[in-house]
């Protein structure tokens, strides 16, 4: 028996998804709610715990995170009554036997939001990276277009990393306009740690004239991290959705 959770959360007050001693995490909050209702043990005889599609860092949000656990499905309203206001279960449904939210995912889609106006926003302060400087919009589109395909993203993840290989296949990448907000949407088969945030920061460098488009494209050939741009702040990033077969 396996169940599938679809979750949204505001990452502002969380230390990330994964459990960490002495810190508030999304995983800990959700597992506490599940164990309150279902007990400490899953139907597989092991401690009841969640397997997540994509671990998010401190401050990163999720609109459609997915997790699985070995027990019966519960009414989302029942779980939400045990959770704080910054995390909510959108759906909880039975999954096929053996379903694994991480291993079975075909792709993940992230959105990075940038507020491009001279004045800061009270309402977007924890949801978008404020960028008051000029940007050449067309260069952002050219950077996004260069991402599609299979590339080596070594330049876009910390030099000290747990990753053993760095090639990812980007299925789609585009910048979208919503008034003063720019959104970078990327779908890929896998993502490296900080990859979306370094991509966003480096693209902004290109669009502001700090580096060239050609230099950006060269980074996709496995250049060292030091050659890429800044790591954009975590609060602009959200895990938008996870795709599965069928």
PDB file of C-alpha atoms in Angstrom:
ATOM      1  CA  UNK A   1       0.000   0.000   0.000  1.00  0.00           C
ATOM      2  CA  UNK A   2       1.464   3.324  -1.108  1.00  0.00           C
ATOM      3  CA  UNK A   3      -0.047   6.805  -1.098  1.00  0.00           C
ATOM      4  CA  UNK A   4       0.862   9.916  -3.060  1.00  0.00           C
ATOM      5  CA  UNK A   5       0.815  13.411  -1.549  1.00  0.00           C
ATOM      6  CA  UNK A   6       0.715  16.653  -3.529  1.00  0.00           C
ATOM      7  CA  UNK A   7       1.870  19.537  -1.367  1.00  0.00           C
ATOM      8  CA  UNK A   8       2.362  23.293  -1.457  1.00  0.00           C
ATOM      9  CA  UNK A   9       4.377  25.361   0.985  1.00  0.00           C
ATOM     10  CA  UNK A  10       5.834  28.774   1.619  1.00  0.00           C
ATOM     11  CA  UNK A  11       9.498  28.051   2.238  1.00  0.00           C
ATOM     12  CA  UNK A  12      10.248  31.307   4.070  1.00  0.00           C
ATOM     13  CA  UNK A  13      10.227  29.908   7.603  1.00  0.00           C
ATOM     14  CA  UNK A  14      11.533  26.435   6.752  1.00  0.00           C
ATOM     15  CA  UNK A  15      15.148  25.237   6.789  1.00  0.00           C
ATOM     16  CA  UNK A  16      14.338  23.287   3.626  1.00  0.00           C
ATOM     17  CA  UNK A  17      12.552  20.031   2.893  1.00  0.00           C
ATOM     18  CA  UNK A  18      14.829  17.455   4.535  1.00  0.00           C
ATOM     19  CA  UNK A  19      14.877  16.714   8.241  1.00  0.00           C
ATOM     20  CA  UNK A  20      17.656  18.517  10.143  1.00  0.00           C
ATOM     21  CA  UNK A  21      18.319  18.273  13.879  1.00  0.00           C
ATOM     22  CA  UNK A  22      16.920  21.241  15.768  1.00  0.00           C
ATOM     23  CA  UNK A  23      15.484  22.938  12.669  1.00  0.00           C
ATOM     24  CA  UNK A  24      11.965  23.298  11.288  1.00  0.00           C
ATOM     25  CA  UNK A  25      11.612  21.449   7.982  1.00  0.00           C
ATOM     26  CA  UNK A  26       8.746  20.560   5.669  1.00  0.00           C
ATOM     27  CA  UNK A  27       9.446  16.839   5.917  1.00  0.00           C
ATOM     28  CA  UNK A  28       9.343  16.920   9.706  1.00  0.00           C
ATOM     29  CA  UNK A  29       6.042  18.840   9.778  1.00  0.00           C
ATOM     30  CA  UNK A  30       4.323  16.499   7.325  1.00  0.00           C
ATOM     31  CA  UNK A  31       5.634  13.297   8.880  1.00  0.00           C
ATOM     32  CA  UNK A  32       4.491  14.495  12.299  1.00  0.00           C
ATOM     33  CA  UNK A  33       0.956  15.021  10.949  1.00  0.00           C
ATOM     34  CA  UNK A  34       0.915  11.614   9.236  1.00  0.00           C
ATOM     35  CA  UNK A  35       2.164   9.810  12.344  1.00  0.00           C
ATOM     36  CA  UNK A  36      -0.434  11.544  14.502  1.00  0.00           C
ATOM     37  CA  UNK A  37      -3.142   9.840  12.440  1.00  0.00           C
ATOM     38  CA  UNK A  38      -1.498   6.634  11.184  1.00  0.00           C
ATOM     39  CA  UNK A  39       1.015   5.792  13.893  1.00  0.00           C
ATOM     40  CA  UNK A  40       4.769   5.493  13.800  1.00  0.00           C
ATOM     41  CA  UNK A  41       5.039   2.574  11.375  1.00  0.00           C
ATOM     42  CA  UNK A  42       4.145   2.146   7.706  1.00  0.00           C
ATOM     43  CA  UNK A  43       2.482  -0.960   6.304  1.00  0.00           C
ATOM     44  CA  UNK A  44       5.941  -2.147   5.238  1.00  0.00           C
ATOM     45  CA  UNK A  45       6.912  -2.452   8.908  1.00  0.00           C
ATOM     46  CA  UNK A  46       9.400   0.403   8.698  1.00  0.00           C
ATOM     47  CA  UNK A  47       9.165   3.824  10.380  1.00  0.00           C
ATOM     48  CA  UNK A  48       6.612   5.948   8.536  1.00  0.00           C
ATOM     49  CA  UNK A  49       8.535   8.428   6.405  1.00  0.00           C
ATOM     50  CA  UNK A  50       8.137  10.398   3.190  1.00  0.00           C
ATOM     51  CA  UNK A  51      10.026   9.979  -0.075  1.00  0.00           C
ATOM     52  CA  UNK A  52      10.034  13.302  -1.921  1.00  0.00           C
ATOM     53  CA  UNK A  53      10.277  14.089  -5.627  1.00  0.00           C
ATOM     54  CA  UNK A  54      12.672  17.004  -5.182  1.00  0.00           C
ATOM     55  CA  UNK A  55      14.351  18.269  -2.021  1.00  0.00           C
ATOM     56  CA  UNK A  56      14.125  22.040  -1.719  1.00  0.00           C
ATOM     57  CA  UNK A  57      16.591  24.283   0.111  1.00  0.00           C
ATOM     58  CA  UNK A  58      15.933  26.834   2.837  1.00  0.00           C
ATOM     59  CA  UNK A  59      13.577  29.553   1.598  1.00  0.00           C
ATOM     60  CA  UNK A  60      12.515  27.759  -1.604  1.00  0.00           C
ATOM     61  CA  UNK A  61       8.766  27.369  -2.139  1.00  0.00           C
ATOM     62  CA  UNK A  62       6.655  24.617  -3.708  1.00  0.00           C
ATOM     63  CA  UNK A  63       3.378  24.817  -5.609  1.00  0.00           C
ATOM     64  CA  UNK A  64       3.212  21.150  -6.553  1.00  0.00           C
ATOM     65  CA  UNK A  65       5.696  19.082  -4.566  1.00  0.00           C
ATOM     66  CA  UNK A  66       5.047  15.323  -4.533  1.00  0.00           C
ATOM     67  CA  UNK A  67       5.879  12.766  -1.849  1.00  0.00           C
ATOM     68  CA  UNK A  68       5.012   9.117  -1.227  1.00  0.00           C
ATOM     69  CA  UNK A  69       4.647   6.988   1.895  1.00  0.00           C
ATOM     70  CA  UNK A  70       3.786   3.378   2.724  1.00  0.00           C
ATOM     71  CA  UNK A  71       0.322   3.633   4.263  1.00  0.00           C
ATOM     72  CA  UNK A  72      -3.298   4.423   3.443  1.00  0.00           C
ATOM     73  CA  UNK A  73      -4.387   7.703   1.867  1.00  0.00           C
ATOM     74  CA  UNK A  74      -5.984  10.316   4.112  1.00  0.00           C
ATOM     75  CA  UNK A  75      -8.401  13.191   3.580  1.00  0.00           C
ATOM     76  CA  UNK A  76      -6.238  16.303   2.935  1.00  0.00           C
ATOM     77  CA  UNK A  77      -8.502  18.320   5.238  1.00  0.00           C
ATOM     78  CA  UNK A  78      -7.650  15.989   8.095  1.00  0.00           C
ATOM     79  CA  UNK A  79      -3.937  16.459   7.539  1.00  0.00           C
ATOM     80  CA  UNK A  80      -4.195  20.204   6.992  1.00  0.00           C
ATOM     81  CA  UNK A  81      -5.893  20.544  10.360  1.00  0.00           C
ATOM     82  CA  UNK A  82      -2.632  19.319  11.910  1.00  0.00           C
ATOM     83  CA  UNK A  83      -0.355  21.580   9.862  1.00  0.00           C
ATOM     84  CA  UNK A  84       0.677  25.212  10.193  1.00  0.00           C
ATOM     85  CA  UNK A  85      -0.592  27.774   7.695  1.00  0.00           C
ATOM     86  CA  UNK A  86       2.573  27.790   5.560  1.00  0.00           C
ATOM     87  CA  UNK A  87       2.222  24.184   4.379  1.00  0.00           C
ATOM     88  CA  UNK A  88      -0.821  22.413   2.934  1.00  0.00           C
ATOM     89  CA  UNK A  89      -1.692  19.058   1.409  1.00  0.00           C
ATOM     90  CA  UNK A  90      -3.502  19.591  -1.890  1.00  0.00           C
ATOM     91  CA  UNK A  91      -4.213  15.919  -2.597  1.00  0.00           C
ATOM     92  CA  UNK A  92      -3.638  12.538  -0.973  1.00  0.00           C
ATOM     93  CA  UNK A  93      -4.474   9.521  -3.098  1.00  0.00           C
ATOM     94  CA  UNK A  94      -3.712   5.819  -3.407  1.00  0.00           C
ATOM     95  CA  UNK A  95      -0.810   5.060  -5.762  1.00  0.00           C
ATOM     96  CA  UNK A  96       0.179   1.866  -7.517  1.00  0.00           C
ATOM     97  CA  UNK A  97       2.163  -0.666  -5.524  1.00  0.00           C
ATOM     98  CA  UNK A  98       5.836   0.266  -5.501  1.00  0.00           C
ATOM     99  CA  UNK A  99       5.276   3.910  -6.454  1.00  0.00           C
ATOM    100  CA  UNK A 100       8.243   6.100  -5.495  1.00  0.00           C
ATOM    101  CA  UNK A 101       7.823   9.868  -5.775  1.00  0.00           C
ATOM    102  CA  UNK A 102      11.505  10.418  -6.573  1.00  0.00           C
ATOM    103  CA  UNK A 103      12.469   7.454  -8.762  1.00  0.00           C
ATOM    104  CA  UNK A 104       9.266   7.396 -10.814  1.00  0.00           C
ATOM    105  CA  UNK A 105       9.314  11.099 -11.722  1.00  0.00           C
ATOM    106  CA  UNK A 106       9.880  11.778 -15.420  1.00  0.00           C
ATOM    107  CA  UNK A 107      10.621  15.486 -14.965  1.00  0.00           C
ATOM    108  CA  UNK A 108      10.400  18.390 -12.572  1.00  0.00           C
ATOM    109  CA  UNK A 109       9.457  21.977 -13.407  1.00  0.00           C
ATOM    110  CA  UNK A 110      10.741  24.974 -11.483  1.00  0.00           C
ATOM    111  CA  UNK A 111       9.841  28.649 -11.724  1.00  0.00           C
ATOM    112  CA  UNK A 112      12.197  31.488 -10.758  1.00  0.00           C
ATOM    113  CA  UNK A 113      10.485  34.879 -10.323  1.00  0.00           C
ATOM    114  CA  UNK A 114      12.201  38.262 -10.740  1.00  0.00           C
ATOM    115  CA  UNK A 115      10.618  41.618  -9.912  1.00  0.00           C
ATOM    116  CA  UNK A 116      11.967  44.121 -12.461  1.00  0.00           C
ATOM    117  CA  UNK A 117      10.984  47.571 -11.239  1.00  0.00           C
ATOM    118  CA  UNK A 118      12.741  50.481  -9.535  1.00  0.00           C
ATOM    119  CA  UNK A 119      10.893  50.161  -6.231  1.00  0.00           C
ATOM    120  CA  UNK A 120      10.750  47.135  -3.982  1.00  0.00           C
ATOM    121  CA  UNK A 121       7.517  45.266  -3.296  1.00  0.00           C
ATOM    122  CA  UNK A 122       6.048  44.589   0.120  1.00  0.00           C
ATOM    123  CA  UNK A 123       3.972  41.694  -1.183  1.00  0.00           C
ATOM    124  CA  UNK A 124       6.647  40.024  -3.330  1.00  0.00           C
ATOM    125  CA  UNK A 125       9.517  40.410  -0.862  1.00  0.00           C
ATOM    126  CA  UNK A 126       9.535  36.682  -0.023  1.00  0.00           C
ATOM    127  CA  UNK A 127       8.402  35.429  -3.441  1.00  0.00           C
ATOM    128  CA  UNK A 128      10.476  37.247  -6.076  1.00  0.00           C
ATOM    129  CA  UNK A 129      14.059  38.497  -6.476  1.00  0.00           C
ATOM    130  CA  UNK A 130      13.984  42.286  -6.711  1.00  0.00           C
ATOM    131  CA  UNK A 131      16.098  43.478  -9.678  1.00  0.00           C
ATOM    132  CA  UNK A 132      15.886  47.292 -10.077  1.00  0.00           C
ATOM    133  CA  UNK A 133      18.540  47.552 -12.821  1.00  0.00           C
ATOM    134  CA  UNK A 134      18.051  47.596 -16.596  1.00  0.00           C
ATOM    135  CA  UNK A 135      17.838  44.313 -18.524  1.00  0.00           C
ATOM    136  CA  UNK A 136      18.004  43.489 -22.213  1.00  0.00           C
ATOM    137  CA  UNK A 137      14.939  41.254 -22.369  1.00  0.00           C
ATOM    138  CA  UNK A 138      15.831  39.499 -25.658  1.00  0.00           C
ATOM    139  CA  UNK A 139      19.071  38.161 -24.162  1.00  0.00           C
ATOM    140  CA  UNK A 140      17.123  36.328 -21.476  1.00  0.00           C
ATOM    141  CA  UNK A 141      15.195  34.493 -24.187  1.00  0.00           C
ATOM    142  CA  UNK A 142      18.403  33.579 -26.005  1.00  0.00           C
ATOM    143  CA  UNK A 143      19.918  32.195 -22.805  1.00  0.00           C
ATOM    144  CA  UNK A 144      16.810  30.117 -22.142  1.00  0.00           C
ATOM    145  CA  UNK A 145      16.834  28.780 -25.683  1.00  0.00           C
ATOM    146  CA  UNK A 146      20.427  27.619 -25.267  1.00  0.00           C
ATOM    147  CA  UNK A 147      19.460  25.461 -22.282  1.00  0.00           C
ATOM    148  CA  UNK A 148      17.205  23.042 -24.148  1.00  0.00           C
ATOM    149  CA  UNK A 149      18.890  19.687 -24.699  1.00  0.00           C
ATOM    150  CA  UNK A 150      21.451  17.669 -22.737  1.00  0.00           C
ATOM    151  CA  UNK A 151      24.303  19.643 -21.179  1.00  0.00           C
ATOM    152  CA  UNK A 152      26.935  19.478 -18.459  1.00  0.00           C
ATOM    153  CA  UNK A 153      25.820  21.793 -15.629  1.00  0.00           C
ATOM    154  CA  UNK A 154      28.980  21.593 -13.498  1.00  0.00           C
ATOM    155  CA  UNK A 155      29.249  25.411 -13.590  1.00  0.00           C
ATOM    156  CA  UNK A 156      25.788  25.758 -12.048  1.00  0.00           C
ATOM    157  CA  UNK A 157      26.170  23.746  -8.846  1.00  0.00           C
ATOM    158  CA  UNK A 158      28.500  24.216  -5.837  1.00  0.00           C
ATOM    159  CA  UNK A 159      32.054  22.928  -6.348  1.00  0.00           C
ATOM    160  CA  UNK A 160      31.725  20.850  -3.178  1.00  0.00           C
ATOM    161  CA  UNK A 161      28.788  18.631  -4.021  1.00  0.00           C
ATOM    162  CA  UNK A 162      27.346  15.172  -3.496  1.00  0.00           C
ATOM    163  CA  UNK A 163      26.551  14.838  -7.218  1.00  0.00           C
ATOM    164  CA  UNK A 164      28.602  12.261  -9.107  1.00  0.00           C
ATOM    165  CA  UNK A 165      27.537  13.288 -12.612  1.00  0.00           C
ATOM    166  CA  UNK A 166      26.433  16.645 -13.918  1.00  0.00           C
ATOM    167  CA  UNK A 167      24.596  16.099 -17.191  1.00  0.00           C
ATOM    168  CA  UNK A 168      20.909  17.009 -17.249  1.00  0.00           C
ATOM    169  CA  UNK A 169      18.374  17.056 -20.074  1.00  0.00           C
ATOM    170  CA  UNK A 170      16.382  20.280 -20.222  1.00  0.00           C
ATOM    171  CA  UNK A 171      13.039  19.636 -21.902  1.00  0.00           C
ATOM    172  CA  UNK A 172      11.891  23.256 -22.002  1.00  0.00           C
ATOM    173  CA  UNK A 173      13.079  26.653 -20.774  1.00  0.00           C
ATOM    174  CA  UNK A 174      11.462  30.038 -21.237  1.00  0.00           C
ATOM    175  CA  UNK A 175      11.054  33.458 -19.673  1.00  0.00           C
ATOM    176  CA  UNK A 176       7.477  34.685 -19.259  1.00  0.00           C
ATOM    177  CA  UNK A 177       6.286  38.251 -18.628  1.00  0.00           C
ATOM    178  CA  UNK A 178       3.644  39.201 -16.068  1.00  0.00           C
ATOM    179  CA  UNK A 179       3.766  42.967 -15.808  1.00  0.00           C
ATOM    180  CA  UNK A 180       6.769  43.867 -13.648  1.00  0.00           C
ATOM    181  CA  UNK A 181       7.431  40.189 -12.977  1.00  0.00           C
ATOM    182  CA  UNK A 182       9.633  37.944 -15.098  1.00  0.00           C
ATOM    183  CA  UNK A 183       9.374  34.195 -14.603  1.00  0.00           C
ATOM    184  CA  UNK A 184      11.965  31.639 -15.696  1.00  0.00           C
ATOM    185  CA  UNK A 185      10.291  28.260 -16.231  1.00  0.00           C
ATOM    186  CA  UNK A 186      12.549  25.217 -16.631  1.00  0.00           C
ATOM    187  CA  UNK A 187      11.530  21.580 -17.019  1.00  0.00           C
ATOM    188  CA  UNK A 188      14.252  18.914 -16.875  1.00  0.00           C
ATOM    189  CA  UNK A 189      14.740  15.259 -16.108  1.00  0.00           C
ATOM    190  CA  UNK A 190      16.852  16.167 -13.074  1.00  0.00           C
ATOM    191  CA  UNK A 191      18.322  19.212 -11.359  1.00  0.00           C
ATOM    192  CA  UNK A 192      21.563  19.733  -9.473  1.00  0.00           C
ATOM    193  CA  UNK A 193      21.711  21.587  -6.166  1.00  0.00           C
ATOM    194  CA  UNK A 194      21.343  25.369  -6.689  1.00  0.00           C
ATOM    195  CA  UNK A 195      21.186  24.797 -10.464  1.00  0.00           C
ATOM    196  CA  UNK A 196      18.073  26.903 -11.067  1.00  0.00           C
ATOM    197  CA  UNK A 197      19.313  29.743  -8.900  1.00  0.00           C
ATOM    198  CA  UNK A 198      22.762  29.925 -10.517  1.00  0.00           C
ATOM    199  CA  UNK A 199      21.177  29.756 -13.972  1.00  0.00           C
ATOM    200  CA  UNK A 200      18.871  32.650 -13.081  1.00  0.00           C
ATOM    201  CA  UNK A 201      21.712  34.718 -11.618  1.00  0.00           C
ATOM    202  CA  UNK A 202      23.970  34.094 -14.615  1.00  0.00           C
ATOM    203  CA  UNK A 203      21.220  34.902 -17.125  1.00  0.00           C
ATOM    204  CA  UNK A 204      20.587  38.187 -15.330  1.00  0.00           C
ATOM    205  CA  UNK A 205      24.304  38.928 -15.631  1.00  0.00           C
ATOM    206  CA  UNK A 206      24.061  38.410 -19.393  1.00  0.00           C
ATOM    207  CA  UNK A 207      20.948  40.565 -19.737  1.00  0.00           C
ATOM    208  CA  UNK A 208      22.541  43.369 -17.707  1.00  0.00           C
ATOM    209  CA  UNK A 209      25.755  43.363 -19.759  1.00  0.00           C
ATOM    210  CA  UNK A 210      28.055  41.820 -17.151  1.00  0.00           C
ATOM    211  CA  UNK A 211      28.873  38.833 -19.413  1.00  0.00           C
ATOM    212  CA  UNK A 212      28.161  37.788 -22.986  1.00  0.00           C
ATOM    213  CA  UNK A 213      25.727  35.261 -24.401  1.00  0.00           C
ATOM    214  CA  UNK A 214      28.659  33.321 -25.858  1.00  0.00           C
ATOM    215  CA  UNK A 215      30.224  33.057 -22.389  1.00  0.00           C
ATOM    216  CA  UNK A 216      26.932  31.724 -21.031  1.00  0.00           C
ATOM    217  CA  UNK A 217      26.721  29.054 -23.727  1.00  0.00           C
ATOM    218  CA  UNK A 218      30.300  27.941 -23.002  1.00  0.00           C
ATOM    219  CA  UNK A 219      29.335  27.330 -19.378  1.00  0.00           C
ATOM    220  CA  UNK A 220      27.034  24.532 -20.556  1.00  0.00           C
ATOM    221  CA  UNK A 221      30.100  22.523 -21.581  1.00  0.00           C
ATOM    222  CA  UNK A 222      31.091  21.677 -18.005  1.00  0.00           C
ATOM    223  CA  UNK A 223      33.067  24.745 -16.955  1.00  0.00           C
ATOM    224  CA  UNK A 224      34.023  25.148 -13.255  1.00  0.00           C
ATOM    225  CA  UNK A 225      31.568  26.829 -10.875  1.00  0.00           C
ATOM    226  CA  UNK A 226      33.739  29.907 -10.438  1.00  0.00           C
ATOM    227  CA  UNK A 227      33.143  30.928 -14.064  1.00  0.00           C
ATOM    228  CA  UNK A 228      29.352  31.193 -13.686  1.00  0.00           C
ATOM    229  CA  UNK A 229      27.420  34.010 -12.054  1.00  0.00           C
ATOM    230  CA  UNK A 230      25.918  34.613  -8.663  1.00  0.00           C
ATOM    231  CA  UNK A 231      23.501  32.250  -6.942  1.00  0.00           C
ATOM    232  CA  UNK A 232      20.187  34.110  -7.046  1.00  0.00           C
ATOM    233  CA  UNK A 233      18.310  34.250  -3.714  1.00  0.00           C
ATOM    234  CA  UNK A 234      16.281  31.212  -2.694  1.00  0.00           C
ATOM    235  CA  UNK A 235      13.008  33.080  -2.143  1.00  0.00           C
ATOM    236  CA  UNK A 236      12.502  33.636  -5.894  1.00  0.00           C
ATOM    237  CA  UNK A 237      12.361  29.895  -6.623  1.00  0.00           C
ATOM    238  CA  UNK A 238       9.412  27.497  -6.502  1.00  0.00           C
ATOM    239  CA  UNK A 239       9.009  23.847  -7.457  1.00  0.00           C
ATOM    240  CA  UNK A 240       5.994  24.162  -9.738  1.00  0.00           C
ATOM    241  CA  UNK A 241       5.157  20.561 -10.628  1.00  0.00           C
ATOM    242  CA  UNK A 242       6.415  17.003 -11.002  1.00  0.00           C
ATOM    243  CA  UNK A 243       5.466  14.835 -13.982  1.00  0.00           C
ATOM    244  CA  UNK A 244       4.932  11.081 -13.959  1.00  0.00           C
ATOM    245  CA  UNK A 245       4.080   8.432 -16.567  1.00  0.00           C
ATOM    246  CA  UNK A 246       0.456   8.391 -17.660  1.00  0.00           C
TER     247      UNK A 246
END
